[in-house]
Short mmCIF file of C-alpha atoms in Angstrom, two decimals:
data_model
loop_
_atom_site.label_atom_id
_atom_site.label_comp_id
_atom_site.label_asym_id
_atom_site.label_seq_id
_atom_site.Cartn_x
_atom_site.Cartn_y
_atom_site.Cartn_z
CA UNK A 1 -10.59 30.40 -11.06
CA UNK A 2 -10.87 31.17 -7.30
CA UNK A 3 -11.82 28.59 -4.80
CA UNK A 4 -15.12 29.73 -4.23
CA UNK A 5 -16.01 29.54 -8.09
CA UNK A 6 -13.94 25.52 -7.96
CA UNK A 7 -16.28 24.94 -5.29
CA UNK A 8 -19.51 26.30 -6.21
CA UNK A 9 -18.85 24.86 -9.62
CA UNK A 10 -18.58 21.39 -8.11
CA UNK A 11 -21.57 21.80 -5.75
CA UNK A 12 -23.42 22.74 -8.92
CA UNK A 13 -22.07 19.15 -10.93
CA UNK A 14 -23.62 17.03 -8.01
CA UNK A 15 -26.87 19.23 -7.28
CA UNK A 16 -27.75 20.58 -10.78
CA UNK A 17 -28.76 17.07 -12.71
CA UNK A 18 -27.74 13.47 -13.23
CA UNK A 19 -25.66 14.23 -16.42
CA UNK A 20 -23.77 16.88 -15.05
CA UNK A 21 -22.51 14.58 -12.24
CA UNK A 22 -21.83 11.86 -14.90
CA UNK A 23 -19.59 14.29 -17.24
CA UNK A 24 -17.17 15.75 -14.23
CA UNK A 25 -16.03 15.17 -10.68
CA UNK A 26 -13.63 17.32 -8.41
CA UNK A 27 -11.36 15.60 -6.30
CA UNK A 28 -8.90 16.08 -3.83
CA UNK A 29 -6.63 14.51 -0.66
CA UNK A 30 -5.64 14.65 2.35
CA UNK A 31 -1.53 15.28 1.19
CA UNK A 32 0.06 18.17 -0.28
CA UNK A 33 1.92 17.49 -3.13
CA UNK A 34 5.83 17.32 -1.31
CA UNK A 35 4.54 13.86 0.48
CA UNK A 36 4.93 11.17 -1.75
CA UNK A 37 1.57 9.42 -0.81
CA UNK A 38 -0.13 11.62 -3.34
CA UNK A 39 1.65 9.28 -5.96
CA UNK A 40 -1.11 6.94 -5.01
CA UNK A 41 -3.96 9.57 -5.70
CA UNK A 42 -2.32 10.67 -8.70
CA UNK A 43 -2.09 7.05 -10.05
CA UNK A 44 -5.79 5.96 -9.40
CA UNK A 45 -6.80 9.40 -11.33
CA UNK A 46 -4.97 9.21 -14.26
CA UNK A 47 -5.86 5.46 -14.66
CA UNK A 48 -9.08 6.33 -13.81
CA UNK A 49 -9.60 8.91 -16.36
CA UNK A 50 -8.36 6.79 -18.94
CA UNK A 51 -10.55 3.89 -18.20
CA UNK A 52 -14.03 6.35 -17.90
CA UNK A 53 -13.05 8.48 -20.98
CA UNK A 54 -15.92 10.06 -22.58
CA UNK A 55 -18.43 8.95 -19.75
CA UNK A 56 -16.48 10.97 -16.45
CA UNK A 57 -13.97 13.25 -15.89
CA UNK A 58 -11.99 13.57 -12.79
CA UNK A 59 -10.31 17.28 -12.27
CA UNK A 60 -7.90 16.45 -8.90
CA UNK A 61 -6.41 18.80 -6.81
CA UNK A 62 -3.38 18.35 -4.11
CA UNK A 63 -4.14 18.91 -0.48
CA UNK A 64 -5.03 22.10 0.97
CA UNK A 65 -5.99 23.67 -2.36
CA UNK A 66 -9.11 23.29 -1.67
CA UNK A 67 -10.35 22.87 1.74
CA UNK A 68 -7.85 21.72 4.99
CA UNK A 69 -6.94 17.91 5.03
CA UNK A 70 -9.51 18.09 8.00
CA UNK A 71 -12.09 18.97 5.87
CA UNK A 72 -12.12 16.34 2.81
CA UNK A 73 -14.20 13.99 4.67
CA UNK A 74 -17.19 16.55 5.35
CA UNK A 75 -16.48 17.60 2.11
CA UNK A 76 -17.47 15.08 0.36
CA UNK A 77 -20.27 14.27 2.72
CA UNK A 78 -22.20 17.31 2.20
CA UNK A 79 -21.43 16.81 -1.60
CA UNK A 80 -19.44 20.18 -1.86
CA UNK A 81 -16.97 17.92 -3.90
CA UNK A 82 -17.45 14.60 -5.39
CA UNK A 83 -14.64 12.96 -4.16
CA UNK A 84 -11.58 13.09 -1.73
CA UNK A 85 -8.67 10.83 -1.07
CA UNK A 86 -7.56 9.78 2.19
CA UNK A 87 -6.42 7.40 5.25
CA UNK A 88 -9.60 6.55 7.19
CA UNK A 89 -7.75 6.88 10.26
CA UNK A 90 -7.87 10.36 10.06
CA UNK A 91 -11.87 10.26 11.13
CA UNK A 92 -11.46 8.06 14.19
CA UNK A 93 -13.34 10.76 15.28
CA UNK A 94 -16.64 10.25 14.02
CA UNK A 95 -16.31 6.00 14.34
CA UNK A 96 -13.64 4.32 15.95
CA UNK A 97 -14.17 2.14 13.90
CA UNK A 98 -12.10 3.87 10.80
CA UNK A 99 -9.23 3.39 12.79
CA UNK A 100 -8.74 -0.19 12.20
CA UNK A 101 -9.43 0.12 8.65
CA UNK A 102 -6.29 2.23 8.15
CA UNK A 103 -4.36 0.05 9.82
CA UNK A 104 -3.92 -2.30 12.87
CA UNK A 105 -1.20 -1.94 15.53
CA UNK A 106 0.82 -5.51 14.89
CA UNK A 107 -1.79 -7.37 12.47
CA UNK A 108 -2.62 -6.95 9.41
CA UNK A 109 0.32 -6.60 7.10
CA UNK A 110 -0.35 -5.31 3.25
CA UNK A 111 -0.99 -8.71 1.58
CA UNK A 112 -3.78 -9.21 4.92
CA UNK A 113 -5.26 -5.70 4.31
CA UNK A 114 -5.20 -6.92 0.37
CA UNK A 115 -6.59 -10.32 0.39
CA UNK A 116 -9.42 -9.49 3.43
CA UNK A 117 -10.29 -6.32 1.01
CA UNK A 118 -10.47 -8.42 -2.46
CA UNK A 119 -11.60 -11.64 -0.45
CA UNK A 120 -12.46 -12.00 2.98
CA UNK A 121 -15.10 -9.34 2.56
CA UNK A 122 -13.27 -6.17 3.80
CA UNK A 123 -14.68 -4.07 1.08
CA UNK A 124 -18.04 -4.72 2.03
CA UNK A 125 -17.15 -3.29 5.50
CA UNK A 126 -15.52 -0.41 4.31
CA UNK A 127 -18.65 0.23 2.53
CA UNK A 128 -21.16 -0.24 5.78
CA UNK A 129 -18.40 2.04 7.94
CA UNK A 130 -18.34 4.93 5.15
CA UNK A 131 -21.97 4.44 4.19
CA UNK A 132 -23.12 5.75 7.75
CA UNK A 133 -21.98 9.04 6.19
CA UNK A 134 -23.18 9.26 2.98
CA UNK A 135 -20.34 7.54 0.96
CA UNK A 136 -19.37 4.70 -0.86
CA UNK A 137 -15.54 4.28 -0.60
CA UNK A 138 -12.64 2.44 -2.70
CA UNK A 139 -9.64 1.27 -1.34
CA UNK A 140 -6.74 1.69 -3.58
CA UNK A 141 -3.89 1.68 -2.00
CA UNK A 142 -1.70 -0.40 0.41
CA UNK A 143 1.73 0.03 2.31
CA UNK A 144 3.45 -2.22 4.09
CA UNK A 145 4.68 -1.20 8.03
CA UNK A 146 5.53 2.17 8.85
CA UNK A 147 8.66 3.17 9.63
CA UNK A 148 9.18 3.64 13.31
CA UNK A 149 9.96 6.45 15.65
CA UNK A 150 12.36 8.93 14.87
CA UNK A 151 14.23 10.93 17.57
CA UNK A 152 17.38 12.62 18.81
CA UNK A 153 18.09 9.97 21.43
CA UNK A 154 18.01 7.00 20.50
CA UNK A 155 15.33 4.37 21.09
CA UNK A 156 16.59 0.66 21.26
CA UNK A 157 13.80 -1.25 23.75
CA UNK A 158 10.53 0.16 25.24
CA UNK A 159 12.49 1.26 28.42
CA UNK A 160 13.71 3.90 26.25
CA UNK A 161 9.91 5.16 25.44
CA UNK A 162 9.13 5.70 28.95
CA UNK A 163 8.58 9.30 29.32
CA UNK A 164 8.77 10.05 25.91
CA UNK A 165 6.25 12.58 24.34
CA UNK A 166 5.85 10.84 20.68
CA UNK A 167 4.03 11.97 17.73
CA UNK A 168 2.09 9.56 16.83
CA UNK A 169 -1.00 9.08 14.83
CA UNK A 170 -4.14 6.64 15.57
CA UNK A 171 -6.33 5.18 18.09
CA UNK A 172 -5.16 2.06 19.24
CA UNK A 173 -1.64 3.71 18.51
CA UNK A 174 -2.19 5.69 21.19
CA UNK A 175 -3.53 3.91 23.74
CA UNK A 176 -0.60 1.04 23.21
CA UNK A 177 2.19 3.65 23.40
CA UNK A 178 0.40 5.39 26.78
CA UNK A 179 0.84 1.20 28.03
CA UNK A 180 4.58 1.23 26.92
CA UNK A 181 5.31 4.54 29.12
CA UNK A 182 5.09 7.00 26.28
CA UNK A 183 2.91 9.95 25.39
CA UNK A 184 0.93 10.20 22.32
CA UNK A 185 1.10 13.95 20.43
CA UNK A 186 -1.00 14.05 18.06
CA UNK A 187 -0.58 16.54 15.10
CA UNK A 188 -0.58 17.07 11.15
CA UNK A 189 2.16 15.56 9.48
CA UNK A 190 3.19 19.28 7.89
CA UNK A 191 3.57 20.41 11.95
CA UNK A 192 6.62 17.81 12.41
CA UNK A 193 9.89 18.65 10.88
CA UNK A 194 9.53 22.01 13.15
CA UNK A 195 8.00 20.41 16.19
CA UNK A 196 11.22 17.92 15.76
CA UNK A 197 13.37 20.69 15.16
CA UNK A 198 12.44 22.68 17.94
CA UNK A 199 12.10 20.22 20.76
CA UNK A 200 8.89 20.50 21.15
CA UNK A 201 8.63 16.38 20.58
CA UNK A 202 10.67 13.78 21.84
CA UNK A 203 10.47 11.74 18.28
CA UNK A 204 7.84 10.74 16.03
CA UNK A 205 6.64 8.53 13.51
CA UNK A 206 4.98 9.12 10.35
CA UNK A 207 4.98 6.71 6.86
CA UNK A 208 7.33 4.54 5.01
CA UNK A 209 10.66 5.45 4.59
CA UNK A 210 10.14 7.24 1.05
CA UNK A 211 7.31 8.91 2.55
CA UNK A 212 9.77 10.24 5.55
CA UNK A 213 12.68 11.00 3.92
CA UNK A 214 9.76 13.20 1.54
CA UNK A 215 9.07 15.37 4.79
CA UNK A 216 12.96 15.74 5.27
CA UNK A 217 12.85 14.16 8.83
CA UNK A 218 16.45 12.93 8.51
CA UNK A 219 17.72 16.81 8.56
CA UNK A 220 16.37 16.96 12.30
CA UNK A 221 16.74 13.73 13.90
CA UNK A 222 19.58 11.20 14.61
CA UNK A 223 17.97 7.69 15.64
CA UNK A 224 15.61 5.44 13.41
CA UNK A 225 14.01 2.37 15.77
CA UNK A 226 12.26 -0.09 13.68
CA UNK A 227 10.18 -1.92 12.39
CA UNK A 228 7.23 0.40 12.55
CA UNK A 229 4.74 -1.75 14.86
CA UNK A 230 2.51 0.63 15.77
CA UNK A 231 1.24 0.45 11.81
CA UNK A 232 1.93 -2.66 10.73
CA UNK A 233 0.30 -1.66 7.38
CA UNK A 234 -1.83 1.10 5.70
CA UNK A 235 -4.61 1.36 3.84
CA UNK A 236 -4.96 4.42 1.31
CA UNK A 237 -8.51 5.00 -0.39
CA UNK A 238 -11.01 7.58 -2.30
CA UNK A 239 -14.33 8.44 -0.33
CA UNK A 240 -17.41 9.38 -2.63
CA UNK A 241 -20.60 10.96 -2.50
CA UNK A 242 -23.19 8.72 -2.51
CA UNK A 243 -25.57 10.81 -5.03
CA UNK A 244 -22.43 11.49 -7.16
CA UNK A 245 -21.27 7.44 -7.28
CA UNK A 246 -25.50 6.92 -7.86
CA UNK A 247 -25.51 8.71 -10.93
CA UNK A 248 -23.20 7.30 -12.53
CA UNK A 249 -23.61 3.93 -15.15
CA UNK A 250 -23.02 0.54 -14.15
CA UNK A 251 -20.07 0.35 -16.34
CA UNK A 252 -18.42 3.76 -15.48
CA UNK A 253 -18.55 2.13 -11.71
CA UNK A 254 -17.45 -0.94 -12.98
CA UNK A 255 -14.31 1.20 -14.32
CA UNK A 256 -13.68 3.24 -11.06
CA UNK A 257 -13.25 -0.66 -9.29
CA UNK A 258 -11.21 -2.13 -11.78
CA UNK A 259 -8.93 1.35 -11.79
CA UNK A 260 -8.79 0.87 -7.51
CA UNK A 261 -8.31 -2.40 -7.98
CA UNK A 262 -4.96 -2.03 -10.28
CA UNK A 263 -3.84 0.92 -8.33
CA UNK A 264 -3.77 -1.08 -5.03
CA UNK A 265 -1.32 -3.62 -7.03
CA UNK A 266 0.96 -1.10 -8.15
CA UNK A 267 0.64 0.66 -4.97
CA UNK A 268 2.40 -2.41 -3.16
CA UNK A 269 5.78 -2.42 -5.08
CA UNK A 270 5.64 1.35 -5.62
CA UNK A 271 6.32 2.12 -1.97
CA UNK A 272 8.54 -0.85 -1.48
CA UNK A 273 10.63 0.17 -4.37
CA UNK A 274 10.90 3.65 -3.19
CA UNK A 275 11.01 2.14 0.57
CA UNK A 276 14.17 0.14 -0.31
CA UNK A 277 15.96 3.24 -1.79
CA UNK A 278 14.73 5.70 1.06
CA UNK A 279 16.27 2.99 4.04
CA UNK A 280 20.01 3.34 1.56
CA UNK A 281 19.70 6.91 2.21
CA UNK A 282 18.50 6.40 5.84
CA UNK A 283 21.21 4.42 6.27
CA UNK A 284 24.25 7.00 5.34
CA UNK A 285 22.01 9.88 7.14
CA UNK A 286 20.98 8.45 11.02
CA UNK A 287 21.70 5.33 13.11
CA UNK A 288 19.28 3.21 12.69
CA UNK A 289 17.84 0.16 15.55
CA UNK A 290 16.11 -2.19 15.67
CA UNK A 291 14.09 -3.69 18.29
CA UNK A 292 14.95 -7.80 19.36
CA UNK A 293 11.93 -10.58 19.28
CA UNK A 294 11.26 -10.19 22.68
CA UNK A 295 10.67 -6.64 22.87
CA UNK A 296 8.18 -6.98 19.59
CA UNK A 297 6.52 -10.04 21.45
CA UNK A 298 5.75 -7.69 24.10
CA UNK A 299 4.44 -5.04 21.58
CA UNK A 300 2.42 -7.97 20.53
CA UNK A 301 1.03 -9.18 23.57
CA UNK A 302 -0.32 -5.30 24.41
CA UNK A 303 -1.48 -4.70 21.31
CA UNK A 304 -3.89 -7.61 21.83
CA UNK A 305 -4.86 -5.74 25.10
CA UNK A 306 -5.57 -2.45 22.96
CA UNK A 307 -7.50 -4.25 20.15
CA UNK A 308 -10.08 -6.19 22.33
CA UNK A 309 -10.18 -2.70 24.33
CA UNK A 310 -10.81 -0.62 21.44
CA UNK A 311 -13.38 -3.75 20.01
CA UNK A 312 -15.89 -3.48 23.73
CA UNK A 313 -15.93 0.07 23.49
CA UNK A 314 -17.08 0.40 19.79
CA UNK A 315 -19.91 -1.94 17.81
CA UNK A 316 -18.65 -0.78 15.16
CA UNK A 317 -14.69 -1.72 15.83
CA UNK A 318 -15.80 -4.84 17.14
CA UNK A 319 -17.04 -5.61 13.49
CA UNK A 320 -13.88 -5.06 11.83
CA UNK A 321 -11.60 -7.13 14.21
CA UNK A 322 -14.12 -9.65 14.37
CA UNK A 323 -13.84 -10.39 10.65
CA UNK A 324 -9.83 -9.54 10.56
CA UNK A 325 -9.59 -11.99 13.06
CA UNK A 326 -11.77 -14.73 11.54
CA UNK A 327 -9.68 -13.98 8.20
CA UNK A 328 -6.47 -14.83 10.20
CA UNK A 329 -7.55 -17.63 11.32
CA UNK A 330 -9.08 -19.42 8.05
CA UNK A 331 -5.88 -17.66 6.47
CA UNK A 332 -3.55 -19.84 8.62
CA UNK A 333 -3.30 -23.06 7.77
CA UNK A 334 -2.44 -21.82 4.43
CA UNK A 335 0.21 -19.53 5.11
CA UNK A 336 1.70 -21.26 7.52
CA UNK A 337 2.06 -24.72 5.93
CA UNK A 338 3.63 -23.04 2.83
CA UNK A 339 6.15 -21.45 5.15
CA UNK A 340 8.49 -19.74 4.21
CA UNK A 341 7.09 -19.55 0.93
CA UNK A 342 4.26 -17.57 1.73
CA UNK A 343 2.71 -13.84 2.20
CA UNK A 344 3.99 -12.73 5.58
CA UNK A 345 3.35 -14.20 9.26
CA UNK A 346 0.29 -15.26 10.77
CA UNK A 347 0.42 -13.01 13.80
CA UNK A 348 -0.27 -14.13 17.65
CA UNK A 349 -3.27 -12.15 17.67
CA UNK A 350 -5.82 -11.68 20.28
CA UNK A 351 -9.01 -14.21 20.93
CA UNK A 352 -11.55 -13.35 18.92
CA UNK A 353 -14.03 -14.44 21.16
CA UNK A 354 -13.06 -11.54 23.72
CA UNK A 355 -14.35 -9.68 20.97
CA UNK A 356 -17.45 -11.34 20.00
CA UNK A 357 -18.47 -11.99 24.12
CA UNK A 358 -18.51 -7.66 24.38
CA UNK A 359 -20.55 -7.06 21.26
#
């Protein structure tokens, strides 16, 4: 079967009647199968499948079979396909505002992203964001911080990114590393083993350390700076069609949650399982650094900057930080009176009212 016929097939499933659309979906992602983030993907299908048997079927297939990894999200907006995996970062684009709910440069770390989601009404946000274009989305999977930059010279405080032309994904990324001294390059993450092989970037960052060591990066660089603040976690999902996540039963929907819900669990000490082995390897292949407490209070303090930038210029932004922000703050006490027996830090993060006096 060509990919005209998978296609047309699909359009027909969401287009050509209610039970159709009930009885199969076709699915794919933003990563080809060689990057270990389609584990996720994998994982909420099978489960997924298991849980819906007899009431939907999910046919998935890896990245670029399909259409581009540019492509899923208007993909499954136009309902050419029911469903499509992704990082929401990747549409900055079309709302800023999908930035932050990938991930947050020096916030949110994967128990944050986990507990706003499940708790602190994060899903419901997702929803509003994603429901602007036609889709209803489930997060399902979190990381914990990226790894870092990786170069040929090595990068041990932000003197050393001065200059620098960095590959580097996301908004606020972006602007953060352009106040550091560096220069953002963006590009797909299949474009940077050459473009670090060739020169044609100073270093770059892309995942977790599994993730990385996936794409091969430690054949064609030298240096390793961590920890990864520029992502200090990331948030991994499945956008739907609207009309295809309509038709469906109350309890097939109720499955599709509870199979999100269970892959975002395992999700968590997947990656840091294969994280730990990855930085052993890491460790025997490239010198790694890391950067001291001032330099990351620093990162800190101009991250703020970025994130009450990023908040004025976009309603929609605004929104998200605004309730991250109010979930750090009720989070707090908590967390830190049960330190160091708790989830993570409560980060320094910007006032929220900077926020709330632009919206």
């Amino acid at each position: 079967m060509n990919k005209l016929t998978i296609l047309a097939a699909a359009a027909t499933a969401v287009f050509g009647g209610q039970t159709m659309a009930q009885e199969a979906w076709t699915m794919t992602t933003t990563w080809p199968s060689s990057l270990e983030l389609i584990e996720t993907d994998k994982h909420f299908v099978d489960l997924a499948n298991k849980l819906t048997k007899g009431d939907l079927s999910i046919e998935f297939f890896e990245g670029g079979s399909l259409v581009p990894a540019g492509e899923v999200f208007g993909a499954v907006e136009s309902g050419t396909i029911q469903a499509g995996a992704d990082w929401p970062g990747y549409w900055a684009g079309r709302d800023a505002a999908f930035s932050a709910l990938a991930t947050t440069p020096s916030l949110f770390n994967a128990v944050d992203y986990a507990n706003w989601i499940q708790q602190w009404g994060g899903a419901e946000i997702y929803n509003e964001i994603y429901g602007n274009f036609g889709m209803v989305y489930l997060p399902y999977g979190i990381t914990n911080n990226e790894s870092g930059f990786r170069s040929n010279e090595p990068i041990r405080n932000l003197a050393d990114l001065k200059g620098k032309r960095l590959r580097l994904s996301g908004l606020e990324q972006g602007k953060l590393l352009e106040r550091l001294g560096g220069n953002q390059v963006s590009m797909a993450g299949g474009e940077i083993y050459q473009s670090l092989e060739r020169g044609v970037i100073d270093g770059a960052e892309f995942s977790t350390p599994n993730v990385d060591w996936s794409g091969g990066f430690q054949q064609v660089t030298k240096y390793w700076a961590t920890p990864g603040w520029h992502q200090s976690a990331s948030v991994f999902g499945v956008m739907i069609n609207k009309a295809s996540w309509d038709a469906l039963s109350d309890e097939t929907r109720e499955k599709l949650q509870i199979a999100a819900d269970a892959t975002m669990m395992w999700s968590l000490a997947f990656t840091e399982k294969r994280a730990t082995e990855a930085y052993a390897l890491f460790d025997e292949a490239v010198e790694i650094n890391r950067y001291d407490d001032e330099t990351l209070a620093k990162v800190q303090e101009l991250a703020n900057e970025v994130i009450v930038e990023v908040s004025c210029e976009n309603p929609n932004s605004a929104k998200v930080y605004v309730s991250m922000l109010e979930y750090l703050a009720d989070y707090a006490q908590w967390r830190d009176a049960s330190a160091p027996f708790n989830l993570g830090r409560t980060p320094n993060g910007p006032d929220v009212q900077k926020i709330k006096d632009c919206m």
